[in-house]
Structure formats: C-alpha cells, structure tokens
PDB file of C-alpha atoms in Angstrom:
ATOM      1  CA  UNK A   5      -6.666 -16.509   4.447  1.00 82.00           C
ATOM      2  CA  UNK A   6      -6.981 -13.534   1.342  1.00 91.00           C
ATOM      3  CA  UNK A   7      -5.004 -13.641  -1.455  1.00 95.00           C
ATOM      4  CA  UNK A   8      -5.011 -10.682  -4.622  1.00 97.00           C
ATOM      5  CA  UNK A   9      -3.500 -12.659  -7.331  1.00 97.00           C
ATOM      6  CA  UNK A  10      -2.095 -10.352 -10.428  1.00 97.00           C
ATOM      7  CA  UNK A  11      -1.377 -12.635 -12.477  1.00 96.00           C
ATOM      8  CA  UNK A  12       0.467  -9.813 -15.112  1.00 97.00           C
ATOM      9  CA  UNK A  13       4.299  -9.197 -14.203  1.00 96.00           C
ATOM     10  CA  UNK A  14       4.753  -6.213 -16.268  1.00 97.00           C
ATOM     11  CA  UNK A  15       3.022  -4.708 -19.454  1.00 97.00           C
ATOM     12  CA  UNK A  16       4.346  -2.372 -21.915  1.00 98.00           C
ATOM     13  CA  UNK A  17       2.241  -0.486 -24.585  1.00 98.00           C
ATOM     14  CA  UNK A  18       2.798   2.093 -26.887  1.00 98.00           C
ATOM     15  CA  UNK A  19       1.371   5.555 -25.826  1.00 98.00           C
ATOM     16  CA  UNK A  20      -1.989   6.273 -26.245  1.00 97.00           C
ATOM     17  CA  UNK A  21      -3.080   2.666 -26.486  1.00 98.00           C
ATOM     18  CA  UNK A  22      -5.860   1.448 -23.937  1.00 98.00           C
ATOM     19  CA  UNK A  23      -4.245  -0.753 -21.380  1.00 98.00           C
ATOM     20  CA  UNK A  24      -6.373  -3.588 -18.501  1.00 98.00           C
ATOM     21  CA  UNK A  25      -4.321  -4.722 -15.910  1.00 98.00           C
ATOM     22  CA  UNK A  26      -5.525  -7.377 -14.018  1.00 98.00           C
ATOM     23  CA  UNK A  27      -6.915  -7.994 -10.277  1.00 98.00           C
ATOM     24  CA  UNK A  28      -8.141 -11.493  -8.870  1.00 98.00           C
ATOM     25  CA  UNK A  29      -9.029 -11.910  -5.585  1.00 97.00           C
ATOM     26  CA  UNK A  30     -10.176 -14.515  -2.974  1.00 97.00           C
ATOM     27  CA  UNK A  31     -12.011 -14.180   0.112  1.00 95.00           C
ATOM     28  CA  UNK A  32     -14.298 -15.752   2.760  1.00 94.00           C
ATOM     29  CA  UNK A  33     -15.458 -12.229   4.404  1.00 93.00           C
ATOM     30  CA  UNK A  34     -18.993 -11.299   3.825  1.00 89.00           C
ATOM     31  CA  UNK A  35     -17.380  -7.893   3.161  1.00 92.00           C
ATOM     32  CA  UNK A  36     -14.647  -6.357   1.714  1.00 94.00           C
ATOM     33  CA  UNK A  37     -13.398  -3.181   0.315  1.00 93.00           C
ATOM     34  CA  UNK A  38     -11.022  -3.646  -2.645  1.00 95.00           C
ATOM     35  CA  UNK A  39      -7.906  -0.692  -3.731  1.00 96.00           C
ATOM     36  CA  UNK A  40      -5.544   0.054  -6.276  1.00 97.00           C
ATOM     37  CA  UNK A  41      -2.582   2.082  -5.940  1.00 97.00           C
ATOM     38  CA  UNK A  42       0.032   3.434  -8.225  1.00 97.00           C
ATOM     39  CA  UNK A  43       3.546   3.521  -7.183  1.00 96.00           C
ATOM     40  CA  UNK A  44       5.450   5.701  -9.914  1.00 95.00           C
ATOM     41  CA  UNK A  45       9.233   5.550 -10.114  1.00 92.00           C
ATOM     42  CA  UNK A  46       9.617   8.370  -6.762  1.00 90.00           C
ATOM     43  CA  UNK A  47       8.539   4.792  -4.524  1.00 91.00           C
ATOM     44  CA  UNK A  48       5.218   6.595  -2.815  1.00 93.00           C
ATOM     45  CA  UNK A  49       2.197   4.919  -2.813  1.00 95.00           C
ATOM     46  CA  UNK A  50      -0.781   6.727  -4.825  1.00 96.00           C
ATOM     47  CA  UNK A  51      -4.369   5.572  -3.746  1.00 95.00           C
ATOM     48  CA  UNK A  52      -6.398   5.502  -6.657  1.00 95.00           C
ATOM     49  CA  UNK A  53      -9.935   3.753  -5.550  1.00 93.00           C
ATOM     50  CA  UNK A  54     -12.282   2.206  -3.277  1.00 92.00           C
ATOM     51  CA  UNK A  55     -14.755  -0.184  -3.669  1.00 92.00           C
ATOM     52  CA  UNK A  56     -17.170  -1.343  -1.533  1.00 91.00           C
ATOM     53  CA  UNK A  57     -18.381  -5.636  -1.971  1.00 92.00           C
ATOM     54  CA  UNK A  58     -21.620  -4.493  -2.403  1.00 90.00           C
ATOM     55  CA  UNK A  59     -20.577  -1.602  -4.850  1.00 87.00           C
ATOM     56  CA  UNK A  60     -20.843  -3.275  -8.575  1.00 85.00           C
ATOM     57  CA  UNK A  61     -21.279  -0.307 -10.363  1.00 84.00           C
ATOM     58  CA  UNK A  62     -18.201   0.183 -12.763  1.00 86.00           C
ATOM     59  CA  UNK A  63     -16.678   3.175 -12.417  1.00 86.00           C
ATOM     60  CA  UNK A  64     -14.805   5.980 -14.179  1.00 88.00           C
ATOM     61  CA  UNK A  65     -12.410   8.876 -13.489  1.00 89.00           C
ATOM     62  CA  UNK A  66     -10.996  10.890 -16.542  1.00 93.00           C
ATOM     63  CA  UNK A  67      -9.021   7.860 -18.381  1.00 95.00           C
ATOM     64  CA  UNK A  68      -9.367   5.243 -15.557  1.00 96.00           C
ATOM     65  CA  UNK A  69     -11.748   3.381 -15.440  1.00 94.00           C
ATOM     66  CA  UNK A  70     -12.552  -0.147 -13.119  1.00 95.00           C
ATOM     67  CA  UNK A  71     -14.195  -2.704 -13.772  1.00 95.00           C
ATOM     68  CA  UNK A  72     -15.777  -4.882 -10.868  1.00 95.00           C
ATOM     69  CA  UNK A  73     -16.956  -8.128 -11.433  1.00 94.00           C
ATOM     70  CA  UNK A  74     -18.010  -9.895  -7.916  1.00 93.00           C
ATOM     71  CA  UNK A  75     -18.698 -13.217  -9.764  1.00 93.00           C
ATOM     72  CA  UNK A  76     -15.956 -13.643 -11.160  1.00 95.00           C
ATOM     73  CA  UNK A  77     -13.412 -12.102  -8.410  1.00 96.00           C
ATOM     74  CA  UNK A  78     -12.160  -9.472 -10.403  1.00 97.00           C
ATOM     75  CA  UNK A  79     -11.339  -6.045 -10.227  1.00 97.00           C
ATOM     76  CA  UNK A  80      -9.946  -4.859 -13.765  1.00 97.00           C
ATOM     77  CA  UNK A  81      -8.415  -1.281 -14.200  1.00 97.00           C
ATOM     78  CA  UNK A  82      -8.297   0.138 -17.971  1.00 97.00           C
ATOM     79  CA  UNK A  83      -6.529   2.816 -18.579  1.00 97.00           C
ATOM     80  CA  UNK A  84      -7.161   4.556 -21.862  1.00 97.00           C
ATOM     81  CA  UNK A  85      -5.289   6.026 -24.024  1.00 97.00           C
ATOM     82  CA  UNK A  86      -1.994   5.870 -21.568  1.00 97.00           C
ATOM     83  CA  UNK A  87       0.849   8.091 -21.636  1.00 97.00           C
ATOM     84  CA  UNK A  88       3.797   7.991 -20.421  1.00 97.00           C
ATOM     85  CA  UNK A  89       3.664   9.409 -16.949  1.00 96.00           C
ATOM     86  CA  UNK A  90       0.963   6.623 -16.235  1.00 97.00           C
ATOM     87  CA  UNK A  91       4.409   4.421 -16.274  1.00 97.00           C
ATOM     88  CA  UNK A  92       4.763   2.980 -12.947  1.00 97.00           C
ATOM     89  CA  UNK A  93       3.901  -0.259 -10.614  1.00 97.00           C
ATOM     90  CA  UNK A  94       0.668  -0.486 -10.171  1.00 98.00           C
ATOM     91  CA  UNK A  95      -0.818  -2.945  -6.745  1.00 97.00           C
ATOM     92  CA  UNK A  96      -4.525  -4.196  -5.893  1.00 97.00           C
ATOM     93  CA  UNK A  97      -5.311  -4.908  -2.624  1.00 97.00           C
ATOM     94  CA  UNK A  98      -8.131  -6.505  -0.456  1.00 95.00           C
ATOM     95  CA  UNK A  99      -9.223  -5.929   3.200  1.00 93.00           C
ATOM     96  CA  UNK A 100     -12.037  -7.625   4.670  1.00 91.00           C
ATOM     97  CA  UNK A 101     -14.021  -6.931   8.232  1.00 86.00           C
ATOM     98  CA  UNK A 102     -13.088 -10.748   9.544  1.00 85.00           C
ATOM     99  CA  UNK A 103      -9.957  -8.818  10.273  1.00 81.00           C
ATOM    100  CA  UNK A 104     -12.095  -5.742  11.042  1.00 80.00           C
ATOM    101  CA  UNK A 105     -10.257  -3.729   8.250  1.00 81.00           C
ATOM    102  CA  UNK A 106      -6.696  -3.571  10.457  1.00 84.00           C
ATOM    103  CA  UNK A 107      -4.749  -4.997   7.445  1.00 89.00           C
ATOM    104  CA  UNK A 108      -4.701  -5.111   3.974  1.00 92.00           C
ATOM    105  CA  UNK A 109      -3.319  -7.563   1.216  1.00 93.00           C
ATOM    106  CA  UNK A 110      -1.677  -6.640  -1.833  1.00 95.00           C
ATOM    107  CA  UNK A 111      -0.657  -8.077  -4.760  1.00 96.00           C
ATOM    108  CA  UNK A 112       2.622  -8.583  -6.528  1.00 95.00           C
ATOM    109  CA  UNK A 113       1.796  -5.624  -8.388  1.00 96.00           C
ATOM    110  CA  UNK A 114       2.174  -5.066 -12.748  1.00 97.00           C
ATOM    111  CA  UNK A 115       4.572  -2.700 -13.462  1.00 97.00           C
ATOM    112  CA  UNK A 116       3.426  -0.909 -16.385  1.00 98.00           C
ATOM    113  CA  UNK A 117       5.990   0.757 -18.804  1.00 98.00           C
ATOM    114  CA  UNK A 118       4.658   2.793 -21.615  1.00 98.00           C
ATOM    115  CA  UNK A 119       6.020   3.551 -24.595  1.00 97.00           C
ATOM    116  CA  UNK A 120       6.628   6.957 -26.246  1.00 95.00           C
TER     117      UNK A 120
ATOM    118  CA  UNK B  15      -6.247  17.035   5.337  1.00 85.00           C
ATOM    119  CA  UNK B  16      -3.923  14.771   6.687  1.00 88.00           C
ATOM    120  CA  UNK B  17      -0.504  14.255   5.637  1.00 92.00           C
ATOM    121  CA  UNK B  18       2.759  11.851   6.459  1.00 96.00           C
ATOM    122  CA  UNK B  19       6.137  12.392   6.613  1.00 96.00           C
ATOM    123  CA  UNK B  20       8.752  10.086   6.971  1.00 97.00           C
ATOM    124  CA  UNK B  21      12.508  10.699   7.169  1.00 96.00           C
ATOM    125  CA  UNK B  22      15.401  10.308   6.673  1.00 97.00           C
ATOM    126  CA  UNK B  23      14.072  10.004   2.390  1.00 96.00           C
ATOM    127  CA  UNK B  24      17.269   7.860   2.627  1.00 97.00           C
ATOM    128  CA  UNK B  25      19.876   6.220   4.413  1.00 97.00           C
ATOM    129  CA  UNK B  26      22.877   4.471   3.860  1.00 97.00           C
ATOM    130  CA  UNK B  27      24.208   2.476   6.822  1.00 97.00           C
ATOM    131  CA  UNK B  28      26.989   0.130   7.472  1.00 97.00           C
ATOM    132  CA  UNK B  29      26.119  -3.779   8.842  1.00 97.00           C
ATOM    133  CA  UNK B  30      26.226  -4.328  12.802  1.00 96.00           C
ATOM    134  CA  UNK B  31      24.891  -0.220  12.590  1.00 97.00           C
ATOM    135  CA  UNK B  32      21.199   0.865  14.537  1.00 97.00           C
ATOM    136  CA  UNK B  33      18.446   2.436  12.647  1.00 97.00           C
ATOM    137  CA  UNK B  34      15.955   4.662  13.567  1.00 97.00           C
ATOM    138  CA  UNK B  35      13.058   5.282  11.292  1.00 98.00           C
ATOM    139  CA  UNK B  36      10.329   8.357  11.790  1.00 98.00           C
ATOM    140  CA  UNK B  37       6.912   8.753  10.487  1.00 98.00           C
ATOM    141  CA  UNK B  38       4.625  10.875  12.116  1.00 98.00           C
ATOM    142  CA  UNK B  39       0.885  12.090  10.912  1.00 97.00           C
ATOM    143  CA  UNK B  40      -0.364  15.199  11.048  1.00 95.00           C
ATOM    144  CA  UNK B  41      -4.654  16.490  10.670  1.00 92.00           C
ATOM    145  CA  UNK B  42      -5.989  13.343  12.085  1.00 90.00           C
ATOM    146  CA  UNK B  43      -6.110  11.796  15.815  1.00 89.00           C
ATOM    147  CA  UNK B  44      -6.184   7.634  17.075  1.00 92.00           C
ATOM    148  CA  UNK B  45      -4.415   6.718  13.681  1.00 94.00           C
ATOM    149  CA  UNK B  46      -3.841   3.168  13.219  1.00 94.00           C
ATOM    150  CA  UNK B  47      -0.178   3.141  12.220  1.00 96.00           C
ATOM    151  CA  UNK B  48       1.493   0.648   9.739  1.00 97.00           C
ATOM    152  CA  UNK B  49       5.475   0.342   8.346  1.00 97.00           C
ATOM    153  CA  UNK B  50       5.742  -1.835   5.033  1.00 96.00           C
ATOM    154  CA  UNK B  51       8.489  -2.758   3.935  1.00 95.00           C
ATOM    155  CA  UNK B  52       9.034  -3.296  -0.014  1.00 94.00           C
ATOM    156  CA  UNK B  53      12.257  -5.282  -1.064  1.00 86.00           C
ATOM    157  CA  UNK B  54      13.389  -4.002  -4.954  1.00 81.00           C
ATOM    158  CA  UNK B  55      11.128  -4.898  -7.573  1.00 78.00           C
ATOM    159  CA  UNK B  56       8.991  -7.048  -4.958  1.00 81.00           C
ATOM    160  CA  UNK B  57       5.821  -6.259  -3.181  1.00 88.00           C
ATOM    161  CA  UNK B  58       4.819  -4.973  -0.006  1.00 93.00           C
ATOM    162  CA  UNK B  59       5.653  -7.174   3.129  1.00 92.00           C
ATOM    163  CA  UNK B  60       3.865  -5.745   6.497  1.00 93.00           C
ATOM    164  CA  UNK B  61       5.848  -5.652   9.267  1.00 95.00           C
ATOM    165  CA  UNK B  62       4.224  -4.251  12.025  1.00 95.00           C
ATOM    166  CA  UNK B  63       1.191  -2.282  13.275  1.00 93.00           C
ATOM    167  CA  UNK B  64      -0.534  -0.573  15.873  1.00 95.00           C
ATOM    168  CA  UNK B  65      -4.078   0.597  16.907  1.00 92.00           C
ATOM    169  CA  UNK B  66      -2.708   2.964  19.409  1.00 92.00           C
ATOM    170  CA  UNK B  67      -0.125   4.600  21.552  1.00 94.00           C
ATOM    171  CA  UNK B  68       1.996   1.508  23.340  1.00 90.00           C
ATOM    172  CA  UNK B  69       0.025  -1.106  21.116  1.00 93.00           C
ATOM    173  CA  UNK B  70       2.609  -2.733  18.890  1.00 94.00           C
ATOM    174  CA  UNK B  71       1.771  -5.868  16.437  1.00 92.00           C
ATOM    175  CA  UNK B  72       4.340  -7.708  14.753  1.00 90.00           C
ATOM    176  CA  UNK B  73       3.967  -9.448  12.140  1.00 89.00           C
ATOM    177  CA  UNK B  74       7.021 -10.765  10.796  1.00 82.00           C
ATOM    178  CA  UNK B  75       9.747 -12.104  13.257  1.00 65.00           C
ATOM    179  CA  UNK B  76      13.174 -10.303  12.341  1.00 79.00           C
ATOM    180  CA  UNK B  77      15.508  -8.011  14.260  1.00 89.00           C
ATOM    181  CA  UNK B  78      13.498  -5.202  13.497  1.00 95.00           C
ATOM    182  CA  UNK B  79      11.353  -3.303  16.185  1.00 95.00           C
ATOM    183  CA  UNK B  80       9.099  -0.581  16.396  1.00 96.00           C
ATOM    184  CA  UNK B  81       7.161   1.657  18.860  1.00 96.00           C
ATOM    185  CA  UNK B  82       4.858   4.237  19.182  1.00 97.00           C
ATOM    186  CA  UNK B  83       5.468   7.095  22.005  1.00 95.00           C
ATOM    187  CA  UNK B  84       3.013   9.551  20.804  1.00 95.00           C
ATOM    188  CA  UNK B  85      -0.095   8.696  18.938  1.00 95.00           C
ATOM    189  CA  UNK B  86       0.808  10.431  15.745  1.00 96.00           C
ATOM    190  CA  UNK B  87       4.391   8.970  15.703  1.00 97.00           C
ATOM    191  CA  UNK B  88       5.754   5.778  14.791  1.00 98.00           C
ATOM    192  CA  UNK B  89       9.236   4.731  14.915  1.00 97.00           C
ATOM    193  CA  UNK B  90      10.726   1.676  12.955  1.00 97.00           C
ATOM    194  CA  UNK B  91      14.452   0.822  14.991  1.00 97.00           C
ATOM    195  CA  UNK B  92      16.826  -2.056  14.693  1.00 96.00           C
ATOM    196  CA  UNK B  93      19.932  -2.775  17.254  1.00 95.00           C
ATOM    197  CA  UNK B  94      22.168  -3.998  14.545  1.00 96.00           C
ATOM    198  CA  UNK B  95      21.074  -3.660  10.566  1.00 96.00           C
ATOM    199  CA  UNK B  96      21.324  -6.930   8.669  1.00 95.00           C
ATOM    200  CA  UNK B  97      22.326  -6.973   4.348  1.00 95.00           C
ATOM    201  CA  UNK B  98      18.537  -8.179   3.964  1.00 92.00           C
ATOM    202  CA  UNK B  99      17.693  -5.069   5.705  1.00 94.00           C
ATOM    203  CA  UNK B 100      18.619  -3.356   3.127  1.00 94.00           C
ATOM    204  CA  UNK B 101      14.665  -1.598   1.206  1.00 95.00           C
ATOM    205  CA  UNK B 102      12.515   0.335   0.676  1.00 96.00           C
ATOM    206  CA  UNK B 103      10.308   1.147   3.667  1.00 97.00           C
ATOM    207  CA  UNK B 104       7.132   2.648   3.529  1.00 97.00           C
ATOM    208  CA  UNK B 105       4.922   3.630   6.483  1.00 98.00           C
ATOM    209  CA  UNK B 106       0.786   3.941   5.869  1.00 97.00           C
ATOM    210  CA  UNK B 107      -1.846   5.421   8.938  1.00 96.00           C
ATOM    211  CA  UNK B 108      -5.645   5.038   8.084  1.00 94.00           C
ATOM    212  CA  UNK B 109      -8.455   6.176   9.993  1.00 89.00           C
ATOM    213  CA  UNK B 110     -10.016   3.583  13.385  1.00 82.00           C
ATOM    214  CA  UNK B 111     -12.839   1.975  12.004  1.00 75.00           C
ATOM    215  CA  UNK B 112     -16.329   3.652  11.900  1.00 74.00           C
ATOM    216  CA  UNK B 113     -14.274   6.864  10.892  1.00 73.00           C
ATOM    217  CA  UNK B 114     -14.928   8.295   7.342  1.00 70.00           C
ATOM    218  CA  UNK B 115     -13.091   5.986   4.810  1.00 72.00           C
ATOM    219  CA  UNK B 116     -11.863   3.513   8.090  1.00 74.00           C
ATOM    220  CA  UNK B 117     -10.609   1.152   5.698  1.00 82.00           C
ATOM    221  CA  UNK B 118      -8.075   2.736   3.341  1.00 91.00           C
ATOM    222  CA  UNK B 119      -4.485   2.950   3.798  1.00 95.00           C
ATOM    223  CA  UNK B 120      -2.719   5.996   3.091  1.00 95.00           C
ATOM    224  CA  UNK B 121       1.438   6.041   2.535  1.00 97.00           C
ATOM    225  CA  UNK B 122       4.091   7.978   3.153  1.00 96.00           C
ATOM    226  CA  UNK B 123       6.768   8.728   0.325  1.00 96.00           C
ATOM    227  CA  UNK B 124       9.113   6.248   1.725  1.00 96.00           C
ATOM    228  CA  UNK B 125      12.599   5.809   3.151  1.00 97.00           C
ATOM    229  CA  UNK B 126      15.388   4.123   1.107  1.00 96.00           C
ATOM    230  CA  UNK B 127      17.711   1.911   3.022  1.00 97.00           C
ATOM    231  CA  UNK B 128      20.344   0.751   1.647  1.00 97.00           C
ATOM    232  CA  UNK B 129      22.973  -1.813   4.631  1.00 96.00           C
ATOM    233  CA  UNK B 130      26.246  -2.117   2.974  1.00 96.00           C
TER     234      UNK B 130
END
C-alpha cells in the first residue's frame, strides 16, 4: 500500500520568511510520480509540480523549490520570501506504476498561513 | 488546451432529496475521470473513477453513485442525501496512460454541497 505523510498540519509564517513543507512517502512501486498541489481558499486544487522517481534533481520555479531525496523518501517543498497569496492548503501526492498510475494517494495536507 | 467544468458551484439541499452533480472536460478525448469528496478541513477521499464510457469503479460504499454517459461527462448522483454527504466535491481528469503527462490529475473548480 502507498502512503503519503504530511506531518505539519498547520504552519504560520510572517511575510517574506522562507518556509518548508515536509512530505514523506511510502511505496513498493519501482516507478512512481510525486506531486504537489495547492488549494487556495477558493477550493480548486492547482497542480504545481510532478516529479518522476528516476529524476532526483531539485527543481526551482521562481520562489518555489522542491527537494526530492529518494534515500529518505522525502519530497519537500520550499517557498522563499513567502507572500500572503501563498496562504493555502498544500497537498503532496503519489502515484505508482503498480496501479497503472490510475489512482493518486494524497497526504492530509498542510495549511500555510502567511501573516502580513 | 484542456479545461474542466463543474456545476453547480454551490448547492444547498434538504436531507432525503436527490442529487446530481455534473463534470465535463474539454480539449481531450478518452480521459480518466475522478470524483473526490473533501469534508471541511479534511483531506481528499476518492469516491469513483472511470477509464471509459460506462466503466465506473467505486472506492467507498455509500449512498452515492456515478455514471459516465459520454466520453467527457461524469455525473455524481444520489437518490436520497444524508447529512454526512455535505462537503466539497471535486472532479478531476487525467490523460490515458501512454499519453503525455498521463500520470497527472487536473482538478475542476469543485461544488460545495450543504445538506440540511
């Protein structure tokens, strides 16, 4: 069975601070994808990034960066110089090849509040 | 480009009344389609998914049902709503396996359902 753990339920930071959202996963699949989604107060889940299990390169997109470490089964998400618009619930997710990538296992989410 | 629509956006229904939520996808063919429910402040629960017309997989036994009458249309229904059916309902699509980005789910704007 697959499992995604987001131990941080809620985080509050002051605007312009950096913040890291943790994600730890469990899977027996040989190939899998990891994802991060953002859910702003409006409710829609917005896809942020997809990472293949064979690609451990870190990725940076503007103020966002992702650190994938297969050795520790972690896929952490860092927001640099946080802004109020970053306030949202962030979900980490996993989809594996044993299920033909038909289904996604989501973590329980981390609620980020950025205080102005 | 692909877009996903859900309606209605919000719905208030009395206990025991029927339900019909609709989801349609544009700009793609033969997508996989998904219904999720999110209770207030909680994570995502997969309810149903479909890999083709008339093909429905149920993940959680309940008083809800799903149908896929057309390739890009997915409907969530109930004959008699319960209080516990209140929540935020999200529809998602993904490309079939083998197509580009066939492992990533993309979500619609959601429907907020309140059962009184």
